[in-house]
Short mmCIF file of C-alpha atoms in Angstrom, two decimals:
data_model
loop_
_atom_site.label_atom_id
_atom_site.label_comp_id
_atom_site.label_asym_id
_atom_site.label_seq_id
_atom_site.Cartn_x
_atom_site.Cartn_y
_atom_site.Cartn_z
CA UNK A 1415 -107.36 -122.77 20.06
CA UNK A 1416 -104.24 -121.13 18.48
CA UNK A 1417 -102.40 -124.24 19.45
CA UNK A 1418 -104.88 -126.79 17.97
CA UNK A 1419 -105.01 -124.88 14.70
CA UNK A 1420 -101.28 -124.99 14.71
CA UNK A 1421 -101.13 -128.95 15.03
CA UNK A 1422 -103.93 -129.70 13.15
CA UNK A 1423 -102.01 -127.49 10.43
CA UNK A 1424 -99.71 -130.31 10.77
CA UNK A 1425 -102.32 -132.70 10.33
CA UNK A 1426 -102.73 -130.92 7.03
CA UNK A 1427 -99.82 -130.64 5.25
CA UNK A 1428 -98.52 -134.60 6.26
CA UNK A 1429 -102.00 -135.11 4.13
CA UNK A 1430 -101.45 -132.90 1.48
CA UNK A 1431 -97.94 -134.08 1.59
CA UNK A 1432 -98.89 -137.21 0.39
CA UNK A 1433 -101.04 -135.93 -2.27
CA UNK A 1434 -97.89 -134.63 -3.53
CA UNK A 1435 -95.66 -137.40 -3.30
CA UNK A 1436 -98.01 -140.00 -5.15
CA UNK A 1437 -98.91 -137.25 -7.46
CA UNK A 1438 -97.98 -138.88 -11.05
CA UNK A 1439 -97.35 -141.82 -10.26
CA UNK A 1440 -100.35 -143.81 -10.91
CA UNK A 1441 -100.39 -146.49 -13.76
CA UNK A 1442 -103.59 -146.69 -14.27
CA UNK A 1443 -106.83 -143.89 -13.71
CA UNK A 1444 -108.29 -142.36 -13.40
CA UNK A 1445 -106.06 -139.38 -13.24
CA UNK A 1446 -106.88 -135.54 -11.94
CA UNK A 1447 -105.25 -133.79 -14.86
CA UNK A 1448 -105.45 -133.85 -18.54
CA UNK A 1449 -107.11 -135.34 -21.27
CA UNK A 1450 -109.44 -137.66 -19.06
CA UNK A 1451 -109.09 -135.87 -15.71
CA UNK A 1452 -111.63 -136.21 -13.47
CA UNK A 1453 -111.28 -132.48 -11.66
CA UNK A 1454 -113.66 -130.12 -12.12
CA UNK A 1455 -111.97 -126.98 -11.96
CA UNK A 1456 -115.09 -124.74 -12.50
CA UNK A 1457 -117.30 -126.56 -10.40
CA UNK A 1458 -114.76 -126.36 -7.61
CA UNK A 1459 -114.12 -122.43 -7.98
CA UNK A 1460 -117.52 -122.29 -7.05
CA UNK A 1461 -117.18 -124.22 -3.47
CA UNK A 1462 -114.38 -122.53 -2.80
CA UNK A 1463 -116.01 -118.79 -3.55
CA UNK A 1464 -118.67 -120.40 -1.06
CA UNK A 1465 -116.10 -121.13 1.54
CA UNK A 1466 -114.64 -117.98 1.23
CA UNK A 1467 -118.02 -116.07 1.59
CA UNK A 1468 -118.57 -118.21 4.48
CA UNK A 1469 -115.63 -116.82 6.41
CA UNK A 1470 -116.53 -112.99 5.46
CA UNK A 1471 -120.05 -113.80 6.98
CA UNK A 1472 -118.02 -115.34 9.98
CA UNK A 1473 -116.20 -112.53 10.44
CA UNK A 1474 -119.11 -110.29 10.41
CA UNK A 1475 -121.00 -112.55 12.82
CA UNK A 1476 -118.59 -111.80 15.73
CA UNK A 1477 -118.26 -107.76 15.03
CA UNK A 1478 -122.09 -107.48 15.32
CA UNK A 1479 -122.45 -109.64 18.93
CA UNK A 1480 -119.00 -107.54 19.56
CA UNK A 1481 -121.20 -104.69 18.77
CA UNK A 1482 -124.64 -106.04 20.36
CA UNK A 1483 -126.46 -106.48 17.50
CA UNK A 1484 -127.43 -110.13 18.26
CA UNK A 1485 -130.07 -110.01 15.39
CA UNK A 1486 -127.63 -109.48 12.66
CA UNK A 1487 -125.30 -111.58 14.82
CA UNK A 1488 -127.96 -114.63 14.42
CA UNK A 1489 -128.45 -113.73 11.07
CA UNK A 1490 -125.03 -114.27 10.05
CA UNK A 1491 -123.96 -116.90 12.03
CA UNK A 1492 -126.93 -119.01 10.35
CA UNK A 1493 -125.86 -117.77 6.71
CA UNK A 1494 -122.29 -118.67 7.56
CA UNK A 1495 -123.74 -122.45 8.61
CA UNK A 1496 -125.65 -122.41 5.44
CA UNK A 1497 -123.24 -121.50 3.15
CA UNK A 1498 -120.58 -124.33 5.24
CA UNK A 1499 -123.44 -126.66 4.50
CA UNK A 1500 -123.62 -125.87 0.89
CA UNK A 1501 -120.31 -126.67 0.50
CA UNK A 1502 -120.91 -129.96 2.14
CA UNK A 1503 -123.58 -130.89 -0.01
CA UNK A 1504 -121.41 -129.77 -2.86
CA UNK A 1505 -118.64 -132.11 -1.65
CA UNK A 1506 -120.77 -134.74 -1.75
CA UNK A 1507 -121.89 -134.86 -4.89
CA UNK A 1508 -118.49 -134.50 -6.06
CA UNK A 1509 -117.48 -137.13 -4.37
CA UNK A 1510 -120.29 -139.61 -5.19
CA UNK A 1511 -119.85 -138.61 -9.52
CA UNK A 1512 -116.49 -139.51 -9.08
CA UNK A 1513 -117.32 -142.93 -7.23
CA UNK A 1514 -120.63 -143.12 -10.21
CA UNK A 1515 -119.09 -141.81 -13.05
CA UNK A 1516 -115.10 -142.03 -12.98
CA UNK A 1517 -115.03 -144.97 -10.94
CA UNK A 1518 -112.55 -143.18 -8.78
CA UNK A 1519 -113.07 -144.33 -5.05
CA UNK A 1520 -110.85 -144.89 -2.06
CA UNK A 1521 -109.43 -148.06 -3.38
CA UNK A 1522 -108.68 -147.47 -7.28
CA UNK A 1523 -105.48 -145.74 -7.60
CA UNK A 1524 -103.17 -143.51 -5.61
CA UNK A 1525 -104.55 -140.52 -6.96
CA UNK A 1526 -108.13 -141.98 -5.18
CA UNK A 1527 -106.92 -142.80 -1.96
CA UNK A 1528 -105.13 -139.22 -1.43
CA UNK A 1529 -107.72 -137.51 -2.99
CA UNK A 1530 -110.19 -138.69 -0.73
CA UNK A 1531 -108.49 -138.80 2.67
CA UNK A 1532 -107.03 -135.56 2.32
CA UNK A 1533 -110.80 -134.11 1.17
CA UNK A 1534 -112.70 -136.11 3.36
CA UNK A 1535 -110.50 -135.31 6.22
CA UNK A 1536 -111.06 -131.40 5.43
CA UNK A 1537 -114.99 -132.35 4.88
CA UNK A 1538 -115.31 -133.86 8.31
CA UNK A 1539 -114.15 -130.76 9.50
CA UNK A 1540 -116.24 -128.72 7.88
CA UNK A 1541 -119.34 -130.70 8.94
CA UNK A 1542 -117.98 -129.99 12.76
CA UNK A 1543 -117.93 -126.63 12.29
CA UNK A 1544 -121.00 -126.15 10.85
CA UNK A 1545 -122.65 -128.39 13.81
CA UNK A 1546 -120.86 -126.27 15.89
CA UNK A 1547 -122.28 -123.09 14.31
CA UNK A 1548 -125.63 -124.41 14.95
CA UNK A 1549 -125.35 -124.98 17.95
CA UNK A 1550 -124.18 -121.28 18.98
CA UNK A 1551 -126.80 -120.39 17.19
CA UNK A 1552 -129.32 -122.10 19.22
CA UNK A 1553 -127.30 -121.39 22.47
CA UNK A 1554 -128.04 -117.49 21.98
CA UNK A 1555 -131.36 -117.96 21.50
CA UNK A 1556 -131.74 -120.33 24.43
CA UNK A 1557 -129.53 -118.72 26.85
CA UNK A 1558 -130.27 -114.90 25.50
CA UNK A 1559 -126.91 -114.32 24.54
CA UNK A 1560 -125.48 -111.06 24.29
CA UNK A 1561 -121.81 -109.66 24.11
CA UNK A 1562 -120.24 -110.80 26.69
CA UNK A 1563 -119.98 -114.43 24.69
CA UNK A 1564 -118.11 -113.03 21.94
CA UNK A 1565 -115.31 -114.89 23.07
CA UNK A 1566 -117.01 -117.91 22.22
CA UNK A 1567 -118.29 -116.98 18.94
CA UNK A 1568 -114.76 -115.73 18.35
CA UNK A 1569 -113.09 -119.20 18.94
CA UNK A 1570 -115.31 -120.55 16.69
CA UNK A 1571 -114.37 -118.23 14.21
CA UNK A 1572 -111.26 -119.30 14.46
CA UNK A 1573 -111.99 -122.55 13.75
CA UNK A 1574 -113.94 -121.56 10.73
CA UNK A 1575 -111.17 -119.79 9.34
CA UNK A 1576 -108.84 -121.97 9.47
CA UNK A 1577 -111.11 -124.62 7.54
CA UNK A 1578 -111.39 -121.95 5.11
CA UNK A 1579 -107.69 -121.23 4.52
CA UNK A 1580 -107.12 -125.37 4.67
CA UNK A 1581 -109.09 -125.48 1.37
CA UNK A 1582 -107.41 -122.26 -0.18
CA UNK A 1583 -104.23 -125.21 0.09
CA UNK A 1584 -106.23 -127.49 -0.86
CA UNK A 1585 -107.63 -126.15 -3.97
CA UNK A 1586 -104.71 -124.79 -5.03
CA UNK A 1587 -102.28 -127.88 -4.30
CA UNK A 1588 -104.22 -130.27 -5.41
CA UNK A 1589 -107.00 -129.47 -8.06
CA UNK A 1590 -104.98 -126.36 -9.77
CA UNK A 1591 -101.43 -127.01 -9.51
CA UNK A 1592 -101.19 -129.49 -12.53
CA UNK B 631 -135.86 -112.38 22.94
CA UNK B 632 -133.68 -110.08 24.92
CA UNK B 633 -133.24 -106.70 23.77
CA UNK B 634 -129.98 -105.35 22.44
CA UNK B 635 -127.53 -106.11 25.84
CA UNK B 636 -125.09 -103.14 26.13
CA UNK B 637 -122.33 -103.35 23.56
CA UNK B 638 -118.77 -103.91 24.08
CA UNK B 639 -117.17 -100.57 24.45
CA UNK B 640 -114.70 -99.98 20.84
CA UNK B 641 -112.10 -99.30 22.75
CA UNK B 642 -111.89 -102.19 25.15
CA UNK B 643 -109.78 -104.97 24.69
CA UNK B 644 -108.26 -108.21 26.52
CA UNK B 645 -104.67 -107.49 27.61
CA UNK B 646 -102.43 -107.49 24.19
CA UNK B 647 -105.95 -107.59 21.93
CA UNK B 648 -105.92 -104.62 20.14
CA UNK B 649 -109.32 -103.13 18.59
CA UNK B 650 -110.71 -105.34 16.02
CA UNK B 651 -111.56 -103.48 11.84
CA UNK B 652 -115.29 -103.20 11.38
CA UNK B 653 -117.81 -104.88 8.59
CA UNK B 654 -116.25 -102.04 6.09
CA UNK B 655 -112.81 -103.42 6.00
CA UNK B 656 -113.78 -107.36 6.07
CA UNK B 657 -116.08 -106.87 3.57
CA UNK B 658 -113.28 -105.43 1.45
CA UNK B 659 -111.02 -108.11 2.49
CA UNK B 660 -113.60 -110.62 0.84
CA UNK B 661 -114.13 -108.74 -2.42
CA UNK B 662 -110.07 -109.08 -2.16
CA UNK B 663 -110.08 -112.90 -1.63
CA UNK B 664 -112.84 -113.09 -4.46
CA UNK B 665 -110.64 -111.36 -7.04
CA UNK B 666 -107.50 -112.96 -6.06
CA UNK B 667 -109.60 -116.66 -6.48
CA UNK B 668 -110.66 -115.26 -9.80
CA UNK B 669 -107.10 -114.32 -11.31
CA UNK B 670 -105.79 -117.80 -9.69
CA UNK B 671 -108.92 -119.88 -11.87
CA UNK B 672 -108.11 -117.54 -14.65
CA UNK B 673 -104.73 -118.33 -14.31
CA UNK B 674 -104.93 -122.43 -14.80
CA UNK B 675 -105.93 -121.47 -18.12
CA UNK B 676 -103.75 -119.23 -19.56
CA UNK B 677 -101.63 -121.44 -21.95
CA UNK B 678 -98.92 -118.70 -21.69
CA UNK B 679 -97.95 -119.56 -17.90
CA UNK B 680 -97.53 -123.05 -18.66
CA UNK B 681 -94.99 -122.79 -21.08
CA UNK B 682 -93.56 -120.44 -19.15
CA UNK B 683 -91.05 -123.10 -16.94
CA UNK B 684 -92.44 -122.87 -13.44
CA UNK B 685 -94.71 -119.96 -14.53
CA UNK B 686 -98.13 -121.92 -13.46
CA UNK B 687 -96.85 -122.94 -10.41
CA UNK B 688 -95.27 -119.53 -9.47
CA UNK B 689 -98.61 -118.00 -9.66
CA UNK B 690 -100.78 -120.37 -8.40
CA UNK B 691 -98.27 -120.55 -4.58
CA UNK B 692 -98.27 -116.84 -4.65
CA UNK B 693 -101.63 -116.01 -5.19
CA UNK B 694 -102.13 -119.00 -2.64
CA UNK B 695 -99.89 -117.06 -0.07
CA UNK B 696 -101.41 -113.99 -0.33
CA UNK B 697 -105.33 -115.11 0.48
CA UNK B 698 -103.87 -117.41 3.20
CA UNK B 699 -102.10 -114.82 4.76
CA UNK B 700 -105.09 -112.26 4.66
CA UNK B 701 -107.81 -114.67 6.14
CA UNK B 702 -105.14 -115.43 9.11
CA UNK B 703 -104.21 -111.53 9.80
CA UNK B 704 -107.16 -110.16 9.21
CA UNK B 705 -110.37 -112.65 9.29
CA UNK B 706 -108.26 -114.82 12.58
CA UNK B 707 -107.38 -111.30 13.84
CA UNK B 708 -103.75 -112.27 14.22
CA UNK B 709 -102.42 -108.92 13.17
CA UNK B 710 -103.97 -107.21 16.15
CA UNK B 711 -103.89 -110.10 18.49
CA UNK B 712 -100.92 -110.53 20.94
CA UNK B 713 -97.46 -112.07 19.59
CA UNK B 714 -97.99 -115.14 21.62
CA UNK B 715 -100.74 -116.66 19.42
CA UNK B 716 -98.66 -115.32 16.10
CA UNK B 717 -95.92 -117.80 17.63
CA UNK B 718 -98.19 -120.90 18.85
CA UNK B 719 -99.51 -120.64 14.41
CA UNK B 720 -96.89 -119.79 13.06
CA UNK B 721 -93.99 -121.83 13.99
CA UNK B 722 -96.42 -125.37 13.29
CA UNK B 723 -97.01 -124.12 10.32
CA UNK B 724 -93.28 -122.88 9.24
CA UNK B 725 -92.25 -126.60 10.35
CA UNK B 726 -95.12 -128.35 8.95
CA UNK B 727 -93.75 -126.41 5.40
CA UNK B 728 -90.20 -127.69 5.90
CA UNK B 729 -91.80 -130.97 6.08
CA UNK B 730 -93.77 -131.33 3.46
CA UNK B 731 -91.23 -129.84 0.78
CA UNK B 732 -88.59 -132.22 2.89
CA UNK B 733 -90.36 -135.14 2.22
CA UNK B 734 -91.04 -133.71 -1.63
CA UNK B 735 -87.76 -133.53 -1.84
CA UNK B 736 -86.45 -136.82 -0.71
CA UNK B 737 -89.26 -139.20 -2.63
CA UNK B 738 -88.49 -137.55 -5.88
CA UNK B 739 -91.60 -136.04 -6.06
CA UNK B 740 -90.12 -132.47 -7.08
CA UNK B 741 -87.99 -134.52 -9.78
CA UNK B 742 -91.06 -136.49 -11.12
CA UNK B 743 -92.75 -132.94 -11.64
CA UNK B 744 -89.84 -132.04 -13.94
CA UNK B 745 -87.20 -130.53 -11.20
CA UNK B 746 -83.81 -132.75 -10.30
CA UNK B 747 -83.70 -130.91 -6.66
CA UNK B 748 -80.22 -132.85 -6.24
CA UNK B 749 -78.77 -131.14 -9.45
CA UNK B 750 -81.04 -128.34 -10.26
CA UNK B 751 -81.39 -129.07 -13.50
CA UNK B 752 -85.05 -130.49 -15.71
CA UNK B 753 -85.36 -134.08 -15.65
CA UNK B 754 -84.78 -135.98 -18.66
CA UNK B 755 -87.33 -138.43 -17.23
CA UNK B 756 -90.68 -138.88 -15.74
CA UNK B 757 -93.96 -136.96 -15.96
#
């Protein structure tokens, strides 16, 4: 898994790369920044704060099946999916007021097509984790899971993490940094 | 529903996976993330730091840095996992860095932001 995360941290940064590179050097919008931009910086802080709480649930989710408790361990593996899905839905809209509203879709400008890979890229993987969240979830209820899968919940975690810490970049490079 | 299965003992470990910080201590971590999110929001709009050449910037990357690297040690239990899996992140990432401030650097995307990498010195031009 460490070796995956390491690649797809790769993966990453030629996409964010690109942000960067194109960054500024649209002719036309619409643009990110400034009078007219299009980022939301509040709304975003928000799905990011989610995110983040989502990985402190994570976290907590593999000390209590590390610990046995496979009620709280249930408990916060389903918050952590919840919260992952939240962000999702939060994405979404976001995405489709831009497309609505800005007229800012895949196809409009450099900013667009950057924008949108490099999010939708980090979305997609966001939406695997969270199926894969569920579906540990239902495992341990199915199979009457108890500590001895940690390991898997712990690989997952990794996972989760790292989606987490691929949109602390991402916020920062691309909606903040102006 | 099973009840509780026997725990796994606080002391044991996988060879070279040293015993994990409890609820207390992530919890903490994630009031520490929270903060640090808040100062780098706060930040953006602090007129100060902009005028401030590289000031923004500065803050935003550090403050960017330091959540990263807590979720990775602490969160991805790298700092108590063995050395091995520190290696098979960190050197992808290290290289994927070099990369991306490479390529930055030779499509004049540092100059167009207001920094002439080739003769360290603000652009006359551009953005």
């Amino acid at each position: 898994m460490w070796a995956f995360l390491g690649s797809d941290c790769m993966f990453f940064a030629t996409l964010i790369a690109t942000y960067l590179i194109y960054k500024g050097r649209d002719k036309v919008g619409p643009f990110p920044h400034g009078p007219e931009g299009v980022l939301d910086i509040p709304y975003t802080s928000v799905s990011a704060f989610v995110l983040l709480m989502s990985s402190v649930m994570m976290v907590l989710a593999l000390a209590a099946i590390q610990q046995g408790k496979m009620r709280a361990f249930r408990a916060w593996l389903l918050a952590t999916a919840g919260l992952g899905a939240v962000f999702l839905a939060g994405q979404v809209f976001e995405f489709s007021y831009f497309a609505m509203h800005n007229g800012l879709t895949l196809a409009t400008n450099l900013f667009g097509a950057t924008f949108f890979v490099t999010t939708g890229f980090h979305g997609t993987h966001v939406t695997i984790g969270v199926l894969w969240l569920l579906g540990l979830a239902v495992m341990s209820y199915w199979k009457s899971w108890g500590p001895e899968r940690a390991l898997d919940v712990e690989l997952a975690g990794l996972y989760w993490h790292f989606v987490d810490i691929v949109w602390i970049v991402v916020f920062t490079m691309l909606y903040l940094v102006p | 529903m099973s009840s509780e299965p026997h725990a796994i003992p606080a002391a044991h470990t996988e060879a070279g996976h040293e015993h994990h910080p409890g609820p207390a201590v992530y919890v903490m971590i994630g009031v520490i993330l929270l903060i640090l999110t808040v100062i780098e929001v706060g930040a953006y709009y602090v007129e100060a730091l902009r005028a401030i050449p590289f000031g923004l910037v500065t803050v935003l990357l550090t403050l960017m840095v330091i959540k990263f690297v807590l979720v990775v040690l602490f969160f991805m239990h790298l700092k108590f996992d063995n050395r091995l899996f520190a290696g098979l992140f960190t050197v992808p990432l290290l290289v994927a860095t070099a990369i991306l401030i490479a390529l930055l650097a030779l499509t004049g995307a540092l100059y167009l932001s207001g920094v002439d990498v080739i003769s360290a010195t603000p652009a006359t031009t551009g953005h």
